[in-house]
PDB file of C-alpha atoms and ligand atoms in Angstrom:
ATOM      1  CA  MET D   1     -23.487 -28.905   0.970  1.00 59.00           C
ATOM      2  CA  HIS D   2     -24.925 -26.200  -1.258  1.00 69.00           C
ATOM      3  CA  PRO D   3     -23.952 -27.111  -4.826  1.00 67.00           C
ATOM      4  CA  ASP D   4     -23.491 -23.523  -6.070  1.00 80.00           C
ATOM      5  CA  ILE D   5     -21.158 -22.163  -3.391  1.00 82.00           C
ATOM      6  CA  PRO D   6     -17.538 -22.966  -4.184  1.00 80.00           C
ATOM      7  CA  ILE D   7     -15.106 -23.601  -1.353  1.00 78.00           C
ATOM      8  CA  PRO D   8     -12.004 -21.389  -1.436  1.00 74.00           C
ATOM      9  CA  PRO D   9      -8.677 -23.136  -1.958  1.00 70.00           C
ATOM     10  CA  GLU D  10      -6.352 -23.775   0.962  1.00 64.00           C
ATOM     11  CA  PRO D  11      -5.183 -20.513   2.546  1.00 60.00           C
ATOM     12  CA  ILE D  12      -2.279 -18.999   0.689  1.00 52.00           C
ATOM     13  CA  VAL D  13      -0.677 -18.009   3.944  1.00 52.00           C
ATOM     14  CA  GLU D  14       0.479 -19.902   6.948  1.00 49.00           C
ATOM     15  CA  ARG D  15       0.780 -18.203  10.308  1.00 49.00           C
ATOM     16  CA  ALA D  16       4.139 -19.749  11.010  1.00 50.00           C
ATOM     17  CA  PHE D  17       6.321 -17.567  13.198  1.00 53.00           C
ATOM     18  CA  SER D  18       4.248 -14.806  14.518  1.00 53.00           C
ATOM     19  CA  ARG D  19       1.496 -15.282  17.047  1.00 71.00           C
ATOM     20  CA  MET D  20      -0.972 -13.146  15.248  1.00 82.00           C
ATOM     21  CA  THR D  21      -2.694 -11.610  18.277  1.00 86.00           C
ATOM     22  CA  GLU D  22       0.339 -10.787  20.401  1.00 91.00           C
ATOM     23  CA  PRO D  23       2.248  -7.484  20.417  1.00 93.00           C
ATOM     24  CA  PHE D  24       5.031  -7.546  17.863  1.00 95.00           C
ATOM     25  CA  PRO D  25       8.591  -7.105  19.235  1.00 94.00           C
ATOM     26  CA  TRP D  26       9.332  -3.856  17.371  1.00 97.00           C
ATOM     27  CA  PRO D  27      12.943  -2.651  17.261  1.00 96.00           C
ATOM     28  CA  GLY D  28      14.167  -0.220  19.902  1.00 96.00           C
ATOM     29  CA  GLY D  29      11.276  -1.107  22.211  1.00 95.00           C
ATOM     30  CA  ALA D  30       8.742   0.735  20.024  1.00 98.00           C
ATOM     31  CA  ARG D  31       5.092   0.107  20.864  1.00 97.00           C
ATOM     32  CA  CYS D  32       3.822   0.140  17.298  1.00 98.00           C
ATOM     33  CA  ALA D  33       4.971   0.801  13.742  1.00 98.00           C
ATOM     34  CA  VAL D  34       3.260   3.359  11.519  1.00 98.00           C
ATOM     35  CA  MET D  35       3.721   3.144   7.767  1.00 98.00           C
ATOM     36  CA  LEU D  36       2.582   6.113   5.709  1.00 98.00           C
ATOM     37  CA  THR D  37       2.100   4.578   2.271  1.00 98.00           C
ATOM     38  CA  PHE D  38       1.015   6.184  -0.971  1.00 98.00           C
ATOM     39  CA  ASP D  39      -0.279   4.269  -3.949  1.00 98.00           C
ATOM     40  CA  PHE D  40       0.846   6.695  -6.630  1.00 98.00           C
ATOM     41  CA  ASP D  41      -1.498   5.456  -9.331  1.00 98.00           C
ATOM     42  CA  ALA D  42      -2.152   8.729 -11.191  1.00 97.00           C
ATOM     43  CA  GLU D  43      -4.188   8.021 -14.362  1.00 96.00           C
ATOM     44  CA  THR D  44      -3.719   4.238 -14.123  1.00 96.00           C
ATOM     45  CA  LEU D  45      -6.287   4.143 -11.308  1.00 96.00           C
ATOM     46  CA  TRP D  46      -8.904   5.222 -13.850  1.00 95.00           C
ATOM     47  CA  PHE D  47      -8.018   3.340 -17.014  1.00 94.00           C
ATOM     48  CA  SER D  48      -7.319   0.056 -15.222  1.00 93.00           C
ATOM     49  CA  ARG D  49     -10.911  -0.024 -13.955  1.00 90.00           C
ATOM     50  CA  ASP D  50     -12.373   0.913 -17.348  1.00 93.00           C
ATOM     51  CA  PRO D  51     -10.272   0.967 -20.558  1.00 94.00           C
ATOM     52  CA  GLU D  52     -12.747   3.459 -22.076  1.00 95.00           C
ATOM     53  CA  ASN D  53     -11.464   6.006 -19.556  1.00 95.00           C
ATOM     54  CA  VAL D  54      -8.350   6.606 -21.696  1.00 95.00           C
ATOM     55  CA  ASN D  55     -10.661   8.697 -23.896  1.00 96.00           C
ATOM     56  CA  ARG D  56     -12.213  10.652 -21.008  1.00 96.00           C
ATOM     57  CA  PRO D  57      -9.967  13.608 -20.190  1.00 96.00           C
ATOM     58  CA  GLY D  58     -12.229  14.710 -17.358  1.00 95.00           C
ATOM     59  CA  ILE D  59     -11.917  11.403 -15.545  1.00 95.00           C
ATOM     60  CA  LEU D  60      -8.186  11.158 -16.240  1.00 96.00           C
ATOM     61  CA  SER D  61      -7.604  14.675 -14.955  1.00 97.00           C
ATOM     62  CA  GLN D  62      -8.301  13.441 -11.415  1.00 97.00           C
ATOM     63  CA  GLY D  63      -5.314  11.119 -11.760  1.00 97.00           C
ATOM     64  CA  ILE D  64      -3.192  13.807 -13.428  1.00 98.00           C
ATOM     65  CA  TYR D  65      -3.743  15.979 -10.344  1.00 98.00           C
ATOM     66  CA  GLY D  66      -2.007  13.237  -8.347  1.00 98.00           C
ATOM     67  CA  GLY D  67       1.075  13.328 -10.576  1.00 98.00           C
ATOM     68  CA  ARG D  68       1.289  17.071 -11.110  1.00 98.00           C
ATOM     69  CA  VAL D  69       0.309  18.435  -7.708  1.00 98.00           C
ATOM     70  CA  GLY D  70      -0.762  15.818  -5.169  1.00 98.00           C
ATOM     71  CA  VAL D  71       2.424  13.782  -5.002  1.00 98.00           C
ATOM     72  CA  HIS D  72       4.544  16.936  -4.581  1.00 98.00           C
ATOM     73  CA  LYS D  73       2.299  18.302  -1.814  1.00 98.00           C
ATOM     74  CA  VAL D  74       2.544  14.925  -0.075  1.00 98.00           C
ATOM     75  CA  LEU D  75       6.349  15.015  -0.398  1.00 98.00           C
ATOM     76  CA  ASP D  76       6.402  18.575   0.962  1.00 98.00           C
ATOM     77  CA  LEU D  77       4.392  17.425   3.978  1.00 98.00           C
ATOM     78  CA  MET D  78       6.689  14.446   4.590  1.00 98.00           C
ATOM     79  CA  GLN D  79       9.611  16.885   4.559  1.00 98.00           C
ATOM     80  CA  GLU D  80       7.849  19.310   6.897  1.00 98.00           C
ATOM     81  CA  GLN D  81       6.924  16.550   9.356  1.00 98.00           C
ATOM     82  CA  GLU D  82      10.197  14.634   8.887  1.00 98.00           C
ATOM     83  CA  THR D  83       8.327  11.403   8.303  1.00 98.00           C
ATOM     84  CA  PRO D  84       9.496   8.620   5.987  1.00 98.00           C
ATOM     85  CA  ALA D  85       7.015   7.189   3.499  1.00 98.00           C
ATOM     86  CA  THR D  86       6.616   4.341   1.048  1.00 98.00           C
ATOM     87  CA  PHE D  87       5.346   4.996  -2.472  1.00 98.00           C
ATOM     88  CA  PHE D  88       3.960   2.075  -4.468  1.00 98.00           C
ATOM     89  CA  VAL D  89       4.174   3.172  -8.092  1.00 98.00           C
ATOM     90  CA  PRO D  90       2.940   1.465 -11.281  1.00 98.00           C
ATOM     91  CA  GLY D  91       5.684   1.361 -13.939  1.00 98.00           C
ATOM     92  CA  TRP D  92       3.637   3.469 -16.342  1.00 98.00           C
ATOM     93  CA  THR D  93       3.239   6.201 -13.715  1.00 98.00           C
ATOM     94  CA  ALA D  94       6.979   6.196 -12.995  1.00 98.00           C
ATOM     95  CA  GLU D  95       7.654   6.741 -16.707  1.00 98.00           C
ATOM     96  CA  ARG D  96       5.036   9.500 -16.913  1.00 98.00           C
ATOM     97  CA  TYR D  97       6.171  11.352 -13.767  1.00 98.00           C
ATOM     98  CA  PRO D  98       9.932  10.806 -13.464  1.00 98.00           C
ATOM     99  CA  GLN D  99      10.456  14.016 -11.458  1.00 98.00           C
ATOM    100  CA  ALA D 100       8.195  12.658  -8.731  1.00 98.00           C
ATOM    101  CA  VAL D 101      10.120   9.373  -8.667  1.00 98.00           C
ATOM    102  CA  GLU D 102      13.380  11.287  -8.439  1.00 98.00           C
ATOM    103  CA  ARG D 103      12.044  13.291  -5.475  1.00 98.00           C
ATOM    104  CA  ILE D 104      10.698  10.183  -3.731  1.00 98.00           C
ATOM    105  CA  LEU D 105      14.148   8.600  -3.833  1.00 98.00           C
ATOM    106  CA  SER D 106      16.307  11.659  -3.249  1.00 98.00           C
ATOM    107  CA  GLU D 107      14.232  12.612  -0.196  1.00 98.00           C
ATOM    108  CA  GLY D 108      14.837   9.220   1.365  1.00 98.00           C
ATOM    109  CA  HIS D 109      11.494   7.520   0.787  1.00 98.00           C
ATOM    110  CA  GLU D 110      10.975   4.007  -0.442  1.00 98.00           C
ATOM    111  CA  LEU D 111       9.826   3.153  -3.957  1.00 98.00           C
ATOM    112  CA  GLY D 112       7.703   0.010  -4.202  1.00 98.00           C
ATOM    113  CA  HIS D 113       6.166  -1.943  -7.083  1.00 98.00           C
ATOM    114  CA  HIS D 114       2.476  -1.504  -7.938  1.00 98.00           C
ATOM    115  CA  GLY D 115       2.111  -3.280 -11.293  1.00 97.00           C
ATOM    116  CA  TYR D 116       2.806  -1.719 -14.669  1.00 97.00           C
ATOM    117  CA  LEU D 117      -0.629  -0.426 -15.707  1.00 96.00           C
ATOM    118  CA  HIS D 118      -2.230  -0.976 -12.276  1.00 95.00           C
ATOM    119  CA  GLU D 119      -3.490  -4.340 -13.540  1.00 92.00           C
ATOM    120  CA  TRP D 120      -6.291  -5.945 -11.507  1.00 90.00           C
ATOM    121  CA  ILE D 121      -5.351  -9.555 -10.903  1.00 87.00           C
ATOM    122  CA  ASP D 122      -7.415 -12.136 -12.760  1.00 86.00           C
ATOM    123  CA  PRO D 123      -6.388 -15.628 -11.639  1.00 83.00           C
ATOM    124  CA  LYS D 124      -7.557 -16.977 -15.011  1.00 88.00           C
ATOM    125  CA  PHE D 125      -4.516 -15.337 -16.644  1.00 89.00           C
ATOM    126  CA  PRO D 126      -1.461 -16.117 -14.483  1.00 90.00           C
ATOM    127  CA  GLU D 127       0.951 -15.292 -17.333  1.00 92.00           C
ATOM    128  CA  LEU D 128      -0.287 -11.687 -17.260  1.00 94.00           C
ATOM    129  CA  GLU D 129       0.747 -11.431 -13.593  1.00 94.00           C
ATOM    130  CA  GLU D 130       4.365 -12.194 -14.466  1.00 95.00           C
ATOM    131  CA  GLU D 131       4.331  -9.846 -17.441  1.00 95.00           C
ATOM    132  CA  ALA D 132       3.056  -6.923 -15.318  1.00 96.00           C
ATOM    133  CA  LEU D 133       5.598  -7.707 -12.619  1.00 96.00           C
ATOM    134  CA  ASP D 134       8.498  -7.774 -15.102  1.00 97.00           C
ATOM    135  CA  ARG D 135       7.409  -4.618 -16.926  1.00 97.00           C
ATOM    136  CA  GLY D 136       7.009  -2.768 -13.630  1.00 98.00           C
ATOM    137  CA  LEU D 137      10.461  -3.906 -12.474  1.00 98.00           C
ATOM    138  CA  ALA D 138      12.014  -2.741 -15.754  1.00 98.00           C
ATOM    139  CA  SER D 139      10.382   0.706 -15.429  1.00 98.00           C
ATOM    140  CA  LEU D 140      11.414   1.280 -11.818  1.00 98.00           C
ATOM    141  CA  LEU D 141      14.959   0.269 -12.752  1.00 98.00           C
ATOM    142  CA  LYS D 142      14.983   2.559 -15.789  1.00 98.00           C
ATOM    143  CA  VAL D 143      13.407   5.598 -14.094  1.00 98.00           C
ATOM    144  CA  GLY D 144      14.543   5.196 -10.495  1.00 98.00           C
ATOM    145  CA  GLY D 145      17.631   3.032 -10.926  1.00 98.00           C
ATOM    146  CA  ILE D 146      16.462   0.682  -8.191  1.00 98.00           C
ATOM    147  CA  ARG D 147      15.051  -2.792  -7.692  1.00 98.00           C
ATOM    148  CA  PRO D 148      12.114  -2.491  -5.262  1.00 98.00           C
ATOM    149  CA  LYS D 149      11.951  -4.644  -2.148  1.00 98.00           C
ATOM    150  CA  GLY D 150       8.193  -4.344  -1.733  1.00 98.00           C
ATOM    151  CA  PHE D 151       5.068  -4.925  -3.769  1.00 98.00           C
ATOM    152  CA  ARG D 152       1.459  -3.905  -3.320  1.00 98.00           C
ATOM    153  CA  SER D 153      -1.068  -5.365  -5.690  1.00 96.00           C
ATOM    154  CA  PRO D 154      -3.567  -2.939  -7.241  1.00 92.00           C
ATOM    155  CA  ALA D 155      -7.130  -3.003  -5.883  1.00 85.00           C
ATOM    156  CA  GLY D 156      -6.313  -5.142  -2.842  1.00 87.00           C
ATOM    157  CA  GLU D 157      -6.356  -8.463  -4.686  1.00 90.00           C
ATOM    158  CA  SER D 158      -3.721 -11.164  -5.004  1.00 92.00           C
ATOM    159  CA  SER D 159      -3.293 -14.806  -6.003  1.00 91.00           C
ATOM    160  CA  PRO D 160      -1.160 -17.753  -4.875  1.00 90.00           C
ATOM    161  CA  ASN D 161       0.647 -17.429  -8.213  1.00 93.00           C
ATOM    162  CA  MET D 162       1.470 -13.776  -7.507  1.00 94.00           C
ATOM    163  CA  ILE D 163       2.809 -14.567  -4.025  1.00 94.00           C
ATOM    164  CA  ARG D 164       4.996 -17.289  -5.555  1.00 94.00           C
ATOM    165  CA  LEU D 165       6.215 -14.917  -8.268  1.00 96.00           C
ATOM    166  CA  LEU D 166       7.155 -12.286  -5.672  1.00 97.00           C
ATOM    167  CA  SER D 167       9.275 -14.855  -3.917  1.00 97.00           C
ATOM    168  CA  GLU D 168      10.843 -16.044  -7.168  1.00 97.00           C
ATOM    169  CA  LYS D 169      11.730 -12.458  -8.177  1.00 97.00           C
ATOM    170  CA  GLY D 170      13.354 -11.774  -4.821  1.00 97.00           C
ATOM    171  CA  PHE D 171      10.827  -9.406  -3.221  1.00 98.00           C
ATOM    172  CA  LEU D 172      11.281  -9.024   0.530  1.00 98.00           C
ATOM    173  CA  TYR D 173       7.650  -8.207   1.189  1.00 98.00           C
ATOM    174  CA  ASP D 174       4.098  -7.893  -0.071  1.00 98.00           C
ATOM    175  CA  SER D 175       1.539  -5.431   1.310  1.00 98.00           C
ATOM    176  CA  THR D 176      -1.759  -6.503  -0.245  1.00 97.00           C
ATOM    177  CA  LEU D 177      -3.745  -8.668   2.169  1.00 95.00           C
ATOM    178  CA  MET D 178      -5.937  -7.799   5.132  1.00 95.00           C
ATOM    179  CA  ASP D 179      -5.633 -10.829   7.383  1.00 91.00           C
ATOM    180  CA  GLY D 180      -3.645  -9.484  10.307  1.00 93.00           C
ATOM    181  CA  ILE D 181      -2.461  -6.613  12.496  1.00 96.00           C
ATOM    182  CA  VAL D 182       1.194  -7.688  12.689  1.00 95.00           C
ATOM    183  CA  PRO D 183       3.526  -8.748   9.848  1.00 95.00           C
ATOM    184  CA  TYR D 184       3.783 -12.447   9.027  1.00 93.00           C
ATOM    185  CA  ARG D 185       5.511 -14.644   6.490  1.00 93.00           C
ATOM    186  CA  HIS D 186       3.798 -16.435   3.617  1.00 92.00           C
ATOM    187  CA  VAL D 187       4.429 -20.126   3.219  1.00 89.00           C
ATOM    188  CA  LEU D 188       4.412 -21.313  -0.380  1.00 90.00           C
ATOM    189  CA  ALA D 189       3.092 -24.598  -1.701  1.00 85.00           C
ATOM    190  CA  GLY D 190       5.478 -27.296  -0.545  1.00 84.00           C
ATOM    191  CA  GLY D 191       6.248 -25.454   2.671  1.00 86.00           C
ATOM    192  CA  THR D 192       9.002 -23.128   1.464  1.00 91.00           C
ATOM    193  CA  PRO D 193       9.026 -19.643   2.991  1.00 92.00           C
ATOM    194  CA  GLY D 194       7.571 -16.851   0.868  1.00 94.00           C
ATOM    195  CA  PRO D 195       7.676 -13.071   1.234  1.00 97.00           C
ATOM    196  CA  VAL D 196       6.781 -11.196   4.429  1.00 97.00           C
ATOM    197  CA  GLU D 197       3.243  -9.785   4.388  1.00 96.00           C
ATOM    198  CA  LEU D 198       2.529  -6.289   5.765  1.00 98.00           C
ATOM    199  CA  PRO D 199      -1.254  -6.261   6.179  1.00 97.00           C
ATOM    200  CA  TRP D 200      -3.522  -3.227   5.810  1.00 97.00           C
ATOM    201  CA  HIS D 201      -7.282  -2.577   5.745  1.00 97.00           C
ATOM    202  CA  TRP D 202      -9.783  -0.418   3.855  1.00 97.00           C
ATOM    203  CA  SER D 203     -10.659   1.425   7.087  1.00 97.00           C
ATOM    204  CA  ILE D 204      -7.217   3.084   7.113  1.00 97.00           C
ATOM    205  CA  ASP D 205      -7.238   3.793   3.382  1.00 97.00           C
ATOM    206  CA  ASP D 206      -8.334   7.160   1.975  1.00 97.00           C
ATOM    207  CA  ALA D 207     -10.171   5.749  -1.059  1.00 96.00           C
ATOM    208  CA  PRO D 208     -13.337   4.387   0.588  1.00 95.00           C
ATOM    209  CA  TYR D 209     -13.935   7.805   2.170  1.00 96.00           C
ATOM    210  CA  ALA D 210     -12.892  10.227  -0.525  1.00 94.00           C
ATOM    211  CA  LEU D 211     -12.481   8.619  -3.937  1.00 95.00           C
ATOM    212  CA  PHE D 212     -15.398   9.868  -5.976  1.00 92.00           C
ATOM    213  CA  ALA D 213     -16.357   8.561  -9.423  1.00 90.00           C
ATOM    214  CA  VAL D 214     -19.368   9.726 -11.423  1.00 87.00           C
ATOM    215  CA  ARG D 215     -20.092   6.155 -12.471  1.00 87.00           C
ATOM    216  CA  ASN D 216     -19.741   4.779  -8.920  1.00 85.00           C
ATOM    217  CA  PRO D 217     -20.597   7.759  -6.751  1.00 89.00           C
ATOM    218  CA  ARG D 218     -19.880   7.557  -3.046  1.00 90.00           C
ATOM    219  CA  PRO D 219     -20.372  10.200  -0.394  1.00 91.00           C
ATOM    220  CA  ILE D 220     -17.238  12.283   0.163  1.00 94.00           C
ATOM    221  CA  MET D 221     -16.511  12.122   3.888  1.00 96.00           C
ATOM    222  CA  THR D 222     -15.391  15.032   6.034  1.00 97.00           C
ATOM    223  CA  ASN D 223     -11.876  15.163   7.449  1.00 97.00           C
ATOM    224  CA  SER D 224     -13.226  14.789  10.966  1.00 98.00           C
ATOM    225  CA  HIS D 225     -14.974  11.554   9.984  1.00 98.00           C
ATOM    226  CA  ILE D 226     -11.815  10.105   8.408  1.00 98.00           C
ATOM    227  CA  LEU D 227      -9.583  11.285  11.244  1.00 98.00           C
ATOM    228  CA  GLU D 228     -11.882   9.720  13.798  1.00 98.00           C
ATOM    229  CA  VAL D 229     -11.685   6.273  12.197  1.00 98.00           C
ATOM    230  CA  TRP D 230      -7.952   6.481  11.532  1.00 98.00           C
ATOM    231  CA  LEU D 231      -7.028   7.721  15.003  1.00 98.00           C
ATOM    232  CA  ASP D 232      -9.295   5.188  16.702  1.00 98.00           C
ATOM    233  CA  GLU D 233      -7.680   2.417  14.637  1.00 98.00           C
ATOM    234  CA  PHE D 234      -4.233   3.797  15.450  1.00 98.00           C
ATOM    235  CA  ARG D 235      -4.839   3.998  19.214  1.00 98.00           C
ATOM    236  CA  GLU D 236      -6.167   0.468  19.440  1.00 98.00           C
ATOM    237  CA  ILE D 237      -3.450  -0.984  17.180  1.00 98.00           C
ATOM    238  CA  TYR D 238      -0.928   0.892  19.352  1.00 98.00           C
ATOM    239  CA  SER D 239      -2.283  -0.858  22.434  1.00 98.00           C
ATOM    240  CA  TRP D 240      -2.151  -4.186  20.586  1.00 97.00           C
ATOM    241  CA  GLY D 241       1.485  -3.564  19.575  1.00 97.00           C
ATOM    242  CA  GLY D 242       0.695  -3.862  15.878  1.00 97.00           C
ATOM    243  CA  LEU D 243       1.322  -2.262  12.507  1.00 98.00           C
ATOM    244  CA  VAL D 244      -0.644   0.790  11.369  1.00 98.00           C
ATOM    245  CA  ASN D 245      -0.348   0.555   7.590  1.00 98.00           C
ATOM    246  CA  VAL D 246      -2.060   3.709   6.269  1.00 98.00           C
ATOM    247  CA  VAL D 247      -2.893   3.548   2.560  1.00 98.00           C
ATOM    248  CA  MET D 248      -3.264   6.850   0.742  1.00 98.00           C
ATOM    249  CA  HIS D 249      -3.285   8.096  -2.842  1.00 98.00           C
ATOM    250  CA  PRO D 250      -1.687  11.400  -3.908  1.00 98.00           C
ATOM    251  CA  GLN D 251      -4.743  12.204  -6.046  1.00 98.00           C
ATOM    252  CA  ILE D 252      -6.973  11.891  -2.961  1.00 98.00           C
ATOM    253  CA  SER D 253      -4.818  12.744   0.059  1.00 98.00           C
ATOM    254  CA  GLY D 254      -2.954  15.379  -1.967  1.00 98.00           C
ATOM    255  CA  ARG D 255      -6.100  17.548  -2.098  1.00 98.00           C
ATOM    256  CA  PRO D 256      -5.670  20.724  -0.031  1.00 98.00           C
ATOM    257  CA  SER D 257      -7.863  19.896   2.956  1.00 97.00           C
ATOM    258  CA  ARG D 258      -6.646  16.289   3.045  1.00 98.00           C
ATOM    259  CA  ILE D 259      -3.036  17.452   3.342  1.00 98.00           C
ATOM    260  CA  ALA D 260      -4.127  19.413   6.404  1.00 98.00           C
ATOM    261  CA  MET D 261      -5.840  16.293   7.751  1.00 98.00           C
ATOM    262  CA  MET D 262      -2.727  14.175   7.227  1.00 98.00           C
ATOM    263  CA  ARG D 263      -0.689  16.763   9.118  1.00 98.00           C
ATOM    264  CA  THR D 264      -3.129  16.531  12.044  1.00 98.00           C
ATOM    265  CA  PHE D 265      -3.030  12.728  11.893  1.00 98.00           C
ATOM    266  CA  ILE D 266       0.786  12.663  12.061  1.00 98.00           C
ATOM    267  CA  GLN D 267       0.838  15.176  14.926  1.00 98.00           C
ATOM    268  CA  GLU D 268      -1.748  13.207  16.925  1.00 98.00           C
ATOM    269  CA  VAL D 269       0.086   9.920  16.334  1.00 98.00           C
ATOM    270  CA  ARG D 270       3.333  11.520  17.554  1.00 98.00           C
ATOM    271  CA  LYS D 271       1.759  12.386  20.892  1.00 98.00           C
ATOM    272  CA  LEU D 272       2.003   8.768  22.068  1.00 98.00           C
ATOM    273  CA  PRO D 273       5.464   7.552  23.095  1.00 98.00           C
ATOM    274  CA  GLY D 274       7.169   4.733  21.213  1.00 98.00           C
ATOM    275  CA  VAL D 275       5.654   5.203  17.770  1.00 98.00           C
ATOM    276  CA  TRP D 276       8.025   4.068  15.020  1.00 98.00           C
ATOM    277  CA  PHE D 277       7.391   5.767  11.669  1.00 98.00           C
ATOM    278  CA  ALA D 278       8.899   3.315   9.198  1.00 98.00           C
ATOM    279  CA  ARG D 279       9.130   2.462   5.528  1.00 98.00           C
ATOM    280  CA  GLY D 280       7.784  -0.895   4.349  1.00 98.00           C
ATOM    281  CA  ALA D 281      11.225  -2.435   3.888  1.00 98.00           C
ATOM    282  CA  GLU D 282      12.230  -1.478   7.452  1.00 98.00           C
ATOM    283  CA  VAL D 283       9.106  -3.118   8.868  1.00 98.00           C
ATOM    284  CA  ALA D 284       9.724  -6.257   6.798  1.00 98.00           C
ATOM    285  CA  GLU D 285      13.370  -6.309   7.932  1.00 98.00           C
ATOM    286  CA  ALA D 286      12.201  -5.970  11.549  1.00 97.00           C
ATOM    287  CA  PHE D 287      10.064  -9.046  10.959  1.00 96.00           C
ATOM    288  CA  VAL D 288      13.049 -10.961   9.560  1.00 96.00           C
ATOM    289  CA  GLY D 289      15.110  -9.942  12.600  1.00 95.00           C
ATOM    290  CA  ALA D 290      12.403 -11.075  15.034  1.00 93.00           C
ATOM    291  CA  GLU D 291      12.056 -14.335  13.140  1.00 90.00           C
ATOM    292  CA  LYS D 292      15.784 -14.998  13.476  1.00 89.00           C
ATOM    293  CA  SER D 293      15.899 -14.224  17.173  1.00 87.00           C
ATOM    294  CA  SER D 294      12.830 -16.381  17.798  1.00 82.00           C
ATOM    295  CA  ALA D 295      14.513 -19.260  15.918  1.00 79.00           C
ATOM    296  CA  ARG D 296      17.581 -18.862  18.179  1.00 78.00           C
ATOM    297  CA  SER D 297      15.602 -18.863  21.398  1.00 71.00           C
TER     298      SER D 297
HETATM  299 ZN1  LIG Y 301      -3.375   1.533  -6.709  1.00 81.30          ZN
END
């Protein structure tokens, strides 16, 4: 064995109930579930990746666009298209943009947890994971008056400790990992059931295609490029009977031409029969229901 390559620990998930390659039994006979999710990071996206960014108004202004304009344009579109959405919001962002949080809730969308300062998980400091979780919970309670059912970890990273904490704090679901097409349930150390996982993937996220940073420049893709990947993913996941968990950011998908693209995406998705547009908590509850009926049978 190569001495320098460490072996990862045991998987933090167990594929207990769901057969991961079979169509999921969606409620009402739906063929697939589509979650429109928005990681409403605003400025936290920028200062969590580099603390020096707090002193760079130009960089921060990209995030401010998300809080001032983007999130409201996204909400307008959800209203126009009559589609429910899930917003994962860091506590700091909720405190900075309370009007957006108020709109998210009063217009019937779901508010989920996304850290306090959009902290990137470092498994060397497990105590910081709990602190961020608690601070985020306190903010969402203070600003939105709710206790979120769902959590998405910033930057697509998690830890066994975080999954355990989510369970301990009573979260119904997590939506951070990329190891499936249908929901499944985590199994914690010792075999106890953990939260439901709602998997996603970078290919149906707006950031890899359109998040530009001067220090890490990437090409900015055209709408037709993004739409092609997203719709191809959607059509195949539809035929697999899976979950299409689209990850967007108001500061990216709230740009004018991207709003138009999202409208086209929703309209194309609607053309197929049996598409269930759902919030994260509804998808997780559908999983719980299927789990119960499979235990009975
Ligand atoms: Zn984020």
